[in-house]
Amino acid sequence: KQDTHTNTKLLTCLRRLDRLPLFLSHLCHHPPYTTFTMTSVAKPLATSTHFDISQLPSIVKDGMSAEEEASKRHKTCRFIEEAGRILKLPRVAISTSMVFFHRFYAKHSFNEHDRFEVAVSCIVLAAKTEESRKKLDTVILECHKLKTRAMQHAARGASPALTPSSSSATSTGELDTGGEEFAKLKERVLLLERVILHTIGFELSIDHPYKPLVDLIRRMTDKRQIQYKNPPSDAGSGGNSSNSRSTSQIMKKLMNQMVQHAMTFANDSMHTSLCLQFGPDDIAIACTYLAAQFAKVVPTASTSPKSAASASETWIAILGHPDIETMGSICYQIMDLISERKTADKDAFARIRAQLELLKKDQQQKSGSAVAATPKRSPPPGPPPGGPPSDSKRQRTN
């Protein structure tokens, strides 16, 4: 028994040594990606010096179009989302795995590594990071079944030859845990987990926009800075006690509705490269603004006839004076993603785009008036009359 145990440990070490040349080759060709400074990113995509979508490896090395690159990210994130739901992972773990995936392919091309295997490795790593561990065999089996079902669904209208078939896979897409295919897939997932760690510079602490957006919405509702555009008819009926109770219930309902919409937009943002372009606070502000537009919520001050501030200026104030270029870029990218769905409200998107243009115009006018109001510096006083000539006059005289 002792010899058998020793032989098993020796075989394990040999397998690890067999993977070592591939991992060392990766280290030589791909230095660690440690330039993520998300807290300092606050500029729109077009002028951002921290992230440029045209410099992604798949676009630069392989000549892939930006639309195709974004489509691959979106489809793989949908896969991660569904796999996380099947594995019953918490929302934070699913979002963390998507951030790992985006950061990995900000350094690697899609042609270098299979994105399905990278997604599985990201799920395994994120589950460990967020303290929601799942057995590796379970993750691989469920993800493989999900991938096989998706491929079969896509091949229903095509020839039967496109349907995935394997000697070790059953008709339901299940792998044989004792088969060679499962062993090789497991080895590749374990290796990719180490490659991902090296690529992201072992930065495992991920900040998400969920907490900032909840705090922002709670602050706005607690201070009564927002209200429904069309309040319920029974909001002002009854005595003072019933009126205050009805108002608190309305504000509670408003907060829950705003949080629900904002969370949905934040989840949608994970399917794009927004987590590479902007920080979580910027994304939280944009999701809150989109949630207010969909929930038909307006600033309280904008409904008062005595207020001199416009609705756009009030939104800028209660959102904490964000950069409108940044907020607009985030909103546009989220709306572009959602507009592909059949249930998308195109009229609401058009209204939001018009509001964003108005916000941008108001901020530009405000900044322009501030520059115009800045007093010009007077020129320095000249020499007194009859005094010694200046250096320039002395040079001309000479």
Short mmCIF file of N, CA, C and O in Angstrom, two decimals, residues 172-286:
data_model
loop_
_atom_site.label_atom_id
_atom_site.label_comp_id
_atom_site.label_asym_id
_atom_site.label_seq_id
_atom_site.Cartn_x
_atom_site.Cartn_y
_atom_site.Cartn_z
N THR A 172 -26.99 13.62 -24.04
CA THR A 172 -27.35 14.80 -23.26
C THR A 172 -26.17 15.73 -23.03
O THR A 172 -26.31 16.74 -22.35
N GLY A 173 -24.99 15.40 -23.59
CA GLY A 173 -23.83 16.25 -23.42
C GLY A 173 -23.03 15.94 -22.18
O GLY A 173 -22.17 16.73 -21.81
N GLU A 174 -23.25 14.80 -21.53
CA GLU A 174 -22.52 14.46 -20.32
C GLU A 174 -21.21 13.79 -20.67
O GLU A 174 -21.14 12.93 -21.54
N LEU A 175 -20.16 14.19 -20.00
CA LEU A 175 -18.85 13.58 -20.18
C LEU A 175 -18.68 12.42 -19.23
O LEU A 175 -19.20 12.43 -18.11
N ASP A 176 -17.93 11.46 -19.66
CA ASP A 176 -17.56 10.34 -18.80
C ASP A 176 -16.37 10.78 -17.96
O ASP A 176 -15.29 11.09 -18.49
N THR A 177 -16.57 10.86 -16.64
CA THR A 177 -15.51 11.34 -15.76
C THR A 177 -14.29 10.44 -15.77
O THR A 177 -13.20 10.87 -15.36
N GLY A 178 -14.45 9.21 -16.25
CA GLY A 178 -13.29 8.33 -16.34
C GLY A 178 -12.68 8.29 -17.73
O GLY A 178 -11.71 7.56 -17.96
N GLY A 179 -13.22 9.08 -18.66
CA GLY A 179 -12.74 9.08 -20.02
C GLY A 179 -11.55 9.99 -20.23
O GLY A 179 -11.22 10.86 -19.40
N GLU A 180 -10.90 9.81 -21.37
CA GLU A 180 -9.71 10.59 -21.68
C GLU A 180 -10.06 12.04 -21.98
O GLU A 180 -9.31 12.96 -21.61
N GLU A 181 -11.21 12.28 -22.63
CA GLU A 181 -11.60 13.65 -22.97
C GLU A 181 -11.81 14.48 -21.71
O GLU A 181 -11.39 15.65 -21.65
N PHE A 182 -12.45 13.90 -20.71
CA PHE A 182 -12.68 14.63 -19.46
C PHE A 182 -11.36 14.93 -18.77
O PHE A 182 -11.16 16.04 -18.25
N ALA A 183 -10.43 13.97 -18.77
CA ALA A 183 -9.14 14.18 -18.11
C ALA A 183 -8.36 15.30 -18.79
O ALA A 183 -7.76 16.16 -18.12
N LYS A 184 -8.37 15.32 -20.13
CA LYS A 184 -7.65 16.38 -20.85
C LYS A 184 -8.30 17.74 -20.62
O LYS A 184 -7.60 18.75 -20.44
N LEU A 185 -9.63 17.78 -20.62
CA LEU A 185 -10.31 19.05 -20.38
C LEU A 185 -10.02 19.56 -18.97
O LEU A 185 -9.80 20.76 -18.77
N LYS A 186 -10.00 18.69 -18.03
CA LYS A 186 -9.70 19.08 -16.64
C LYS A 186 -8.29 19.63 -16.53
O LYS A 186 -8.06 20.63 -15.82
N GLU A 187 -7.34 18.99 -17.21
CA GLU A 187 -5.97 19.46 -17.19
C GLU A 187 -5.87 20.86 -17.80
O GLU A 187 -5.17 21.74 -17.27
N ARG A 188 -6.56 21.09 -18.91
CA ARG A 188 -6.50 22.40 -19.56
C ARG A 188 -7.15 23.48 -18.69
O ARG A 188 -6.66 24.61 -18.63
N VAL A 189 -8.24 23.15 -18.00
CA VAL A 189 -8.90 24.12 -17.12
C VAL A 189 -7.99 24.50 -15.96
O VAL A 189 -7.87 25.68 -15.59
N LEU A 190 -7.30 23.51 -15.39
CA LEU A 190 -6.39 23.79 -14.29
C LEU A 190 -5.21 24.64 -14.74
O LEU A 190 -4.77 25.55 -14.02
N LEU A 191 -4.70 24.35 -15.93
CA LEU A 191 -3.59 25.15 -16.45
C LEU A 191 -4.05 26.58 -16.74
O LEU A 191 -3.35 27.55 -16.40
N LEU A 192 -5.23 26.72 -17.35
CA LEU A 192 -5.73 28.06 -17.66
C LEU A 192 -6.01 28.87 -16.40
O LEU A 192 -5.90 30.10 -16.41
N GLU A 193 -6.37 28.21 -15.33
CA GLU A 193 -6.58 28.94 -14.07
C GLU A 193 -5.30 29.64 -13.64
O GLU A 193 -5.33 30.79 -13.17
N ARG A 194 -4.17 28.97 -13.80
CA ARG A 194 -2.89 29.59 -13.45
C ARG A 194 -2.52 30.70 -14.44
O ARG A 194 -1.98 31.74 -14.06
N VAL A 195 -2.82 30.46 -15.71
CA VAL A 195 -2.53 31.49 -16.71
C VAL A 195 -3.36 32.74 -16.45
O VAL A 195 -2.88 33.87 -16.58
N ILE A 196 -4.63 32.56 -16.06
CA ILE A 196 -5.50 33.70 -15.75
C ILE A 196 -4.95 34.47 -14.56
O ILE A 196 -4.89 35.71 -14.56
N LEU A 197 -4.53 33.75 -13.53
CA LEU A 197 -3.97 34.40 -12.35
C LEU A 197 -2.76 35.25 -12.73
O LEU A 197 -2.58 36.38 -12.27
N HIS A 198 -1.90 34.69 -13.55
CA HIS A 198 -0.72 35.44 -13.98
C HIS A 198 -1.10 36.63 -14.84
O HIS A 198 -0.50 37.71 -14.74
N THR A 199 -2.10 36.46 -15.70
CA THR A 199 -2.49 37.53 -16.61
C THR A 199 -3.07 38.73 -15.86
O THR A 199 -2.78 39.89 -16.18
N ILE A 200 -3.90 38.48 -14.86
CA ILE A 200 -4.53 39.57 -14.12
C ILE A 200 -3.65 40.07 -12.98
O ILE A 200 -4.09 40.90 -12.17
N GLY A 201 -2.42 39.58 -12.93
CA GLY A 201 -1.50 40.05 -11.90
C GLY A 201 -1.91 39.67 -10.50
O GLY A 201 -1.61 40.37 -9.54
N PHE A 202 -2.64 38.55 -10.36
CA PHE A 202 -3.11 38.04 -9.06
C PHE A 202 -3.97 39.07 -8.33
O PHE A 202 -4.05 39.08 -7.10
N GLU A 203 -4.62 39.93 -9.09
CA GLU A 203 -5.53 40.92 -8.50
C GLU A 203 -6.93 40.30 -8.42
O GLU A 203 -7.71 40.34 -9.36
N LEU A 204 -7.24 39.74 -7.26
CA LEU A 204 -8.47 38.98 -7.08
C LEU A 204 -9.58 39.78 -6.39
O LEU A 204 -10.72 39.34 -6.36
N SER A 205 -9.24 40.93 -5.84
CA SER A 205 -10.24 41.76 -5.17
C SER A 205 -10.90 42.68 -6.20
O SER A 205 -10.26 43.61 -6.71
N ILE A 206 -12.15 42.38 -6.53
CA ILE A 206 -12.87 43.11 -7.58
C ILE A 206 -13.95 43.98 -6.94
O ILE A 206 -14.75 43.49 -6.13
N ASP A 207 -13.97 45.25 -7.31
CA ASP A 207 -15.02 46.17 -6.86
C ASP A 207 -16.11 46.23 -7.93
O ASP A 207 -15.83 46.50 -9.10
N HIS A 208 -17.34 46.00 -7.51
CA HIS A 208 -18.49 46.00 -8.41
C HIS A 208 -19.34 47.24 -8.16
O HIS A 208 -19.27 47.86 -7.09
N PRO A 209 -20.18 47.63 -9.12
CA PRO A 209 -21.01 48.84 -8.96
C PRO A 209 -22.25 48.65 -8.10
O PRO A 209 -23.01 49.60 -7.92
N TYR A 210 -22.48 47.45 -7.57
CA TYR A 210 -23.74 47.18 -6.87
C TYR A 210 -23.88 48.01 -5.59
O TYR A 210 -24.90 48.66 -5.38
N LYS A 211 -22.88 48.00 -4.75
CA LYS A 211 -22.97 48.75 -3.49
C LYS A 211 -23.04 50.26 -3.73
O LYS A 211 -23.86 50.94 -3.11
N PRO A 212 -22.20 50.84 -4.62
CA PRO A 212 -22.33 52.29 -4.84
C PRO A 212 -23.70 52.72 -5.36
O PRO A 212 -24.22 53.76 -4.94
N LEU A 213 -24.31 51.92 -6.22
CA LEU A 213 -25.62 52.34 -6.75
C LEU A 213 -26.71 52.24 -5.70
O LEU A 213 -27.63 53.07 -5.65
N VAL A 214 -26.63 51.22 -4.83
CA VAL A 214 -27.61 51.11 -3.75
C VAL A 214 -27.46 52.29 -2.78
O VAL A 214 -28.46 52.88 -2.35
N ASP A 215 -26.22 52.64 -2.45
CA ASP A 215 -25.99 53.77 -1.55
C ASP A 215 -26.47 55.08 -2.17
O ASP A 215 -27.05 55.93 -1.48
N LEU A 216 -26.26 55.25 -3.47
CA LEU A 216 -26.70 56.47 -4.14
C LEU A 216 -28.22 56.58 -4.16
O LEU A 216 -28.78 57.65 -3.86
N ILE A 217 -28.90 55.50 -4.47
CA ILE A 217 -30.37 55.52 -4.51
C ILE A 217 -30.94 55.73 -3.11
O ILE A 217 -31.91 56.47 -2.92
N ARG A 218 -30.34 55.10 -2.12
CA ARG A 218 -30.81 55.28 -0.74
C ARG A 218 -30.64 56.73 -0.30
O ARG A 218 -31.52 57.30 0.36
N ARG A 219 -29.53 57.34 -0.67
CA ARG A 219 -29.32 58.75 -0.29
C ARG A 219 -30.35 59.65 -0.96
O ARG A 219 -30.90 60.57 -0.32
N MET A 220 -30.64 59.41 -2.23
CA MET A 220 -31.60 60.25 -2.94
C MET A 220 -33.01 60.09 -2.38
O MET A 220 -33.76 61.07 -2.27
N THR A 221 -33.39 58.88 -2.00
CA THR A 221 -34.73 58.68 -1.45
C THR A 221 -34.84 59.18 -0.01
O THR A 221 -35.87 59.72 0.38
N ASP A 222 -33.79 59.00 0.77
CA ASP A 222 -33.83 59.49 2.16
C ASP A 222 -33.94 61.01 2.21
O ASP A 222 -34.61 61.56 3.09
N LYS A 223 -33.28 61.68 1.29
CA LYS A 223 -33.33 63.14 1.26
C LYS A 223 -34.50 63.68 0.43
O LYS A 223 -34.59 64.91 0.25
N ARG A 224 -35.34 62.78 -0.06
CA ARG A 224 -36.51 63.17 -0.87
C ARG A 224 -36.08 64.03 -2.07
O ARG A 224 -36.72 65.03 -2.41
N GLN A 225 -34.98 63.62 -2.71
CA GLN A 225 -34.50 64.37 -3.87
C GLN A 225 -35.16 63.93 -5.18
O GLN A 225 -35.03 64.61 -6.18
N ILE A 226 -35.84 62.80 -5.15
CA ILE A 226 -36.49 62.29 -6.36
C ILE A 226 -37.91 61.89 -6.03
O ILE A 226 -38.26 61.65 -4.85
N GLN A 227 -38.73 61.83 -7.05
CA GLN A 227 -40.12 61.41 -6.89
C GLN A 227 -40.64 60.92 -8.25
O GLN A 227 -40.00 61.14 -9.29
N TYR A 228 -41.78 60.25 -8.21
CA TYR A 228 -42.38 59.79 -9.45
C TYR A 228 -42.83 60.99 -10.28
O TYR A 228 -43.29 62.00 -9.74
N LYS A 229 -42.70 60.88 -11.59
CA LYS A 229 -43.15 61.96 -12.46
C LYS A 229 -44.65 62.15 -12.36
O LYS A 229 -45.15 63.29 -12.38
N ASN A 230 -45.38 61.05 -12.23
CA ASN A 230 -46.82 61.08 -12.01
C ASN A 230 -47.12 60.35 -10.71
O ASN A 230 -47.30 59.13 -10.71
N PRO A 231 -47.14 61.05 -9.56
CA PRO A 231 -47.38 60.40 -8.27
C PRO A 231 -48.74 59.72 -8.24
O PRO A 231 -49.68 60.13 -8.94
N PRO A 232 -48.88 58.67 -7.42
CA PRO A 232 -50.19 58.00 -7.30
C PRO A 232 -51.24 58.97 -6.80
O PRO A 232 -50.97 59.92 -6.06
N SER A 233 -52.48 58.76 -7.21
CA SER A 233 -53.57 59.68 -6.89
C SER A 233 -53.90 59.70 -5.40
O SER A 233 -54.38 60.69 -4.88
N ASP A 234 -53.61 58.59 -4.69
CA ASP A 234 -53.95 58.53 -3.26
C ASP A 234 -52.81 58.99 -2.38
O ASP A 234 -52.82 58.79 -1.18
N ALA A 235 -51.78 59.65 -2.98
CA ALA A 235 -50.62 60.05 -2.18
C ALA A 235 -50.96 61.17 -1.21
O ALA A 235 -50.42 61.25 -0.12
N GLY A 236 -51.88 62.05 -1.59
CA GLY A 236 -52.16 63.19 -0.72
C GLY A 236 -53.49 63.13 -0.01
O GLY A 236 -53.94 64.11 0.55
N SER A 237 -54.19 62.02 -0.07
CA SER A 237 -55.49 61.90 0.57
C SER A 237 -55.34 61.50 2.02
O SER A 237 -54.36 60.88 2.42
N GLY A 238 -56.36 61.85 2.83
CA GLY A 238 -56.34 61.47 4.24
C GLY A 238 -55.73 62.55 5.10
O GLY A 238 -55.38 63.64 4.65
N GLY A 239 -55.57 62.24 6.42
CA GLY A 239 -55.00 63.19 7.36
C GLY A 239 -53.49 63.23 7.26
O GLY A 239 -52.87 62.64 6.38
N ASN A 240 -52.90 63.95 8.24
CA ASN A 240 -51.45 64.11 8.21
C ASN A 240 -50.73 62.79 8.43
O ASN A 240 -49.73 62.48 7.78
N SER A 241 -51.21 61.99 9.42
CA SER A 241 -50.55 60.71 9.72
C SER A 241 -50.66 59.75 8.55
O SER A 241 -49.68 59.11 8.16
N SER A 242 -51.86 59.66 7.98
CA SER A 242 -52.03 58.75 6.84
C SER A 242 -51.26 59.26 5.62
O SER A 242 -50.73 58.47 4.83
N ASN A 243 -51.17 60.60 5.49
CA ASN A 243 -50.43 61.17 4.36
C ASN A 243 -48.95 60.85 4.46
O ASN A 243 -48.30 60.46 3.48
N SER A 244 -48.36 61.00 5.65
CA SER A 244 -46.94 60.69 5.83
C SER A 244 -46.67 59.21 5.65
O SER A 244 -45.64 58.82 5.09
N ARG A 245 -47.63 58.37 6.14
CA ARG A 245 -47.45 56.94 5.96
C ARG A 245 -47.52 56.55 4.50
O ARG A 245 -46.74 55.73 4.01
N SER A 246 -48.43 57.17 3.76
CA SER A 246 -48.53 56.89 2.34
C SER A 246 -47.29 57.37 1.59
O SER A 246 -46.79 56.69 0.69
N THR A 247 -46.74 58.52 2.00
CA THR A 247 -45.53 59.03 1.35
C THR A 247 -44.34 58.12 1.58
O THR A 247 -43.55 57.85 0.67
N SER A 248 -44.20 57.63 2.81
CA SER A 248 -43.09 56.71 3.11
C SER A 248 -43.22 55.41 2.32
O SER A 248 -42.22 54.86 1.85
N GLN A 249 -44.45 54.94 2.17
CA GLN A 249 -44.65 53.72 1.37
C GLN A 249 -44.31 53.96 -0.09
O GLN A 249 -43.72 53.09 -0.75
N ILE A 250 -44.68 55.14 -0.59
CA ILE A 250 -44.37 55.45 -1.99
C ILE A 250 -42.86 55.55 -2.19
O ILE A 250 -42.31 55.03 -3.18
N MET A 251 -42.17 56.19 -1.24
CA MET A 251 -40.72 56.30 -1.36
C MET A 251 -40.04 54.95 -1.25
O MET A 251 -39.03 54.68 -1.92
N LYS A 252 -40.58 54.08 -0.42
CA LYS A 252 -40.02 52.72 -0.31
C LYS A 252 -40.21 51.95 -1.61
O LYS A 252 -39.29 51.27 -2.09
N LYS A 253 -41.39 52.09 -2.19
CA LYS A 253 -41.65 51.44 -3.48
C LYS A 253 -40.75 52.02 -4.56
O LYS A 253 -40.20 51.28 -5.40
N LEU A 254 -40.56 53.34 -4.55
CA LEU A 254 -39.69 53.98 -5.53
C LEU A 254 -38.26 53.48 -5.41
O LEU A 254 -37.61 53.18 -6.41
N MET A 255 -37.78 53.37 -4.17
CA MET A 255 -36.41 52.90 -3.96
C MET A 255 -36.24 51.47 -4.45
O MET A 255 -35.27 51.14 -5.13
N ASN A 256 -37.18 50.59 -4.11
CA ASN A 256 -37.08 49.20 -4.55
C ASN A 256 -37.10 49.09 -6.07
O ASN A 256 -36.34 48.30 -6.66
N GLN A 257 -37.96 49.89 -6.69
CA GLN A 257 -38.05 49.84 -8.15
C GLN A 257 -36.77 50.37 -8.79
O GLN A 257 -36.26 49.81 -9.77
N MET A 258 -36.23 51.45 -8.23
CA MET A 258 -34.99 52.01 -8.75
C MET A 258 -33.83 51.03 -8.60
O MET A 258 -33.03 50.84 -9.52
N VAL A 259 -33.73 50.40 -7.44
CA VAL A 259 -32.64 49.44 -7.21
C VAL A 259 -32.76 48.25 -8.15
O VAL A 259 -31.76 47.78 -8.71
N GLN A 260 -33.98 47.78 -8.36
CA GLN A 260 -34.18 46.65 -9.26
C GLN A 260 -33.75 46.98 -10.69
O GLN A 260 -33.03 46.21 -11.34
N HIS A 261 -34.15 48.15 -11.17
CA HIS A 261 -33.75 48.55 -12.53
C HIS A 261 -32.24 48.77 -12.61
O HIS A 261 -31.60 48.33 -13.58
N ALA A 262 -31.68 49.43 -11.62
CA ALA A 262 -30.24 49.73 -11.65
C ALA A 262 -29.41 48.45 -11.58
O ALA A 262 -28.38 48.32 -12.26
N MET A 263 -29.85 47.48 -10.77
CA MET A 263 -29.14 46.20 -10.68
C MET A 263 -29.17 45.48 -12.04
O MET A 263 -28.18 44.88 -12.46
N THR A 264 -30.31 45.54 -12.70
CA THR A 264 -30.43 44.90 -14.02
C THR A 264 -29.47 45.53 -15.01
O THR A 264 -28.79 44.82 -15.77
N PHE A 265 -29.38 46.85 -15.02
CA PHE A 265 -28.46 47.53 -15.92
C PHE A 265 -27.00 47.23 -15.56
O PHE A 265 -26.15 47.09 -16.44
N ALA A 266 -26.71 47.13 -14.27
CA ALA A 266 -25.34 46.79 -13.85
C ALA A 266 -24.98 45.37 -14.30
O ALA A 266 -23.84 45.12 -14.73
N ASN A 267 -25.94 44.45 -14.21
CA ASN A 267 -25.69 43.09 -14.70
C ASN A 267 -25.46 43.08 -16.21
O ASN A 267 -24.61 42.35 -16.71
N ASP A 268 -26.24 43.89 -16.92
CA ASP A 268 -26.05 43.97 -18.37
C ASP A 268 -24.68 44.56 -18.72
O ASP A 268 -24.07 44.17 -19.72
N SER A 269 -24.21 45.50 -17.91
CA SER A 269 -22.91 46.12 -18.20
C SER A 269 -21.78 45.11 -18.12
O SER A 269 -20.72 45.31 -18.74
N MET A 270 -21.97 44.03 -17.35
CA MET A 270 -20.93 43.01 -17.24
C MET A 270 -20.73 42.25 -18.54
O MET A 270 -19.71 41.58 -18.71
N HIS A 271 -21.68 42.32 -19.44
CA HIS A 271 -21.55 41.62 -20.73
C HIS A 271 -20.75 42.44 -21.73
O HIS A 271 -20.56 42.00 -22.86
N THR A 272 -20.32 43.63 -21.35
CA THR A 272 -19.52 44.48 -22.21
C THR A 272 -18.16 44.70 -21.54
O THR A 272 -17.89 44.21 -20.45
N SER A 273 -17.31 45.47 -22.21
CA SER A 273 -15.99 45.78 -21.66
C SER A 273 -16.00 47.03 -20.80
O SER A 273 -14.95 47.65 -20.58
N LEU A 274 -17.16 47.42 -20.29
CA LEU A 274 -17.25 48.63 -19.46
C LEU A 274 -16.42 48.52 -18.19
O LEU A 274 -15.90 49.53 -17.70
N CYS A 275 -16.28 47.31 -17.64
CA CYS A 275 -15.48 47.15 -16.43
C CYS A 275 -14.01 47.43 -16.69
O CYS A 275 -13.25 47.65 -15.72
N LEU A 276 -13.58 47.43 -17.95
CA LEU A 276 -12.21 47.80 -18.30
C LEU A 276 -12.08 49.29 -18.56
O LEU A 276 -11.00 49.86 -18.41
N GLN A 277 -13.15 49.93 -18.98
CA GLN A 277 -13.10 51.33 -19.40
C GLN A 277 -13.30 52.30 -18.24
O GLN A 277 -12.69 53.37 -18.22
N PHE A 278 -14.18 51.95 -17.29
CA PHE A 278 -14.56 52.89 -16.24
C PHE A 278 -14.57 52.20 -14.89
O PHE A 278 -14.61 50.96 -14.79
N GLY A 279 -14.56 53.01 -13.85
CA GLY A 279 -14.60 52.49 -12.50
C GLY A 279 -16.01 52.14 -12.06
O GLY A 279 -17.00 52.54 -12.70
N PRO A 280 -16.17 51.40 -10.96
CA PRO A 280 -17.50 50.99 -10.50
C PRO A 280 -18.39 52.15 -10.10
O PRO A 280 -19.61 52.08 -10.28
N ASP A 281 -17.81 53.24 -9.59
CA ASP A 281 -18.64 54.39 -9.20
C ASP A 281 -19.26 55.06 -10.43
O ASP A 281 -20.44 55.47 -10.40
N ASP A 282 -18.49 55.18 -11.51
CA ASP A 282 -19.03 55.77 -12.73
C ASP A 282 -20.14 54.91 -13.32
O ASP A 282 -21.17 55.41 -13.77
N ILE A 283 -19.94 53.59 -13.31
CA ILE A 283 -20.96 52.69 -13.83
C ILE A 283 -22.21 52.74 -12.95
O ILE A 283 -23.34 52.70 -13.45
N ALA A 284 -22.04 52.86 -11.64
CA ALA A 284 -23.18 52.94 -10.72
C ALA A 284 -24.01 54.19 -10.99
O ALA A 284 -25.24 54.15 -10.99
N ILE A 285 -23.35 55.32 -11.24
CA ILE A 285 -24.08 56.57 -11.52
C ILE A 285 -24.87 56.44 -12.81
O ILE A 285 -26.05 56.84 -12.88
N ALA A 286 -24.26 55.87 -13.85
CA ALA A 286 -24.96 55.72 -15.12
C ALA A 286 -26.14 54.76 -15.00
O ALA A 286 -27.22 55.02 -15.55
#
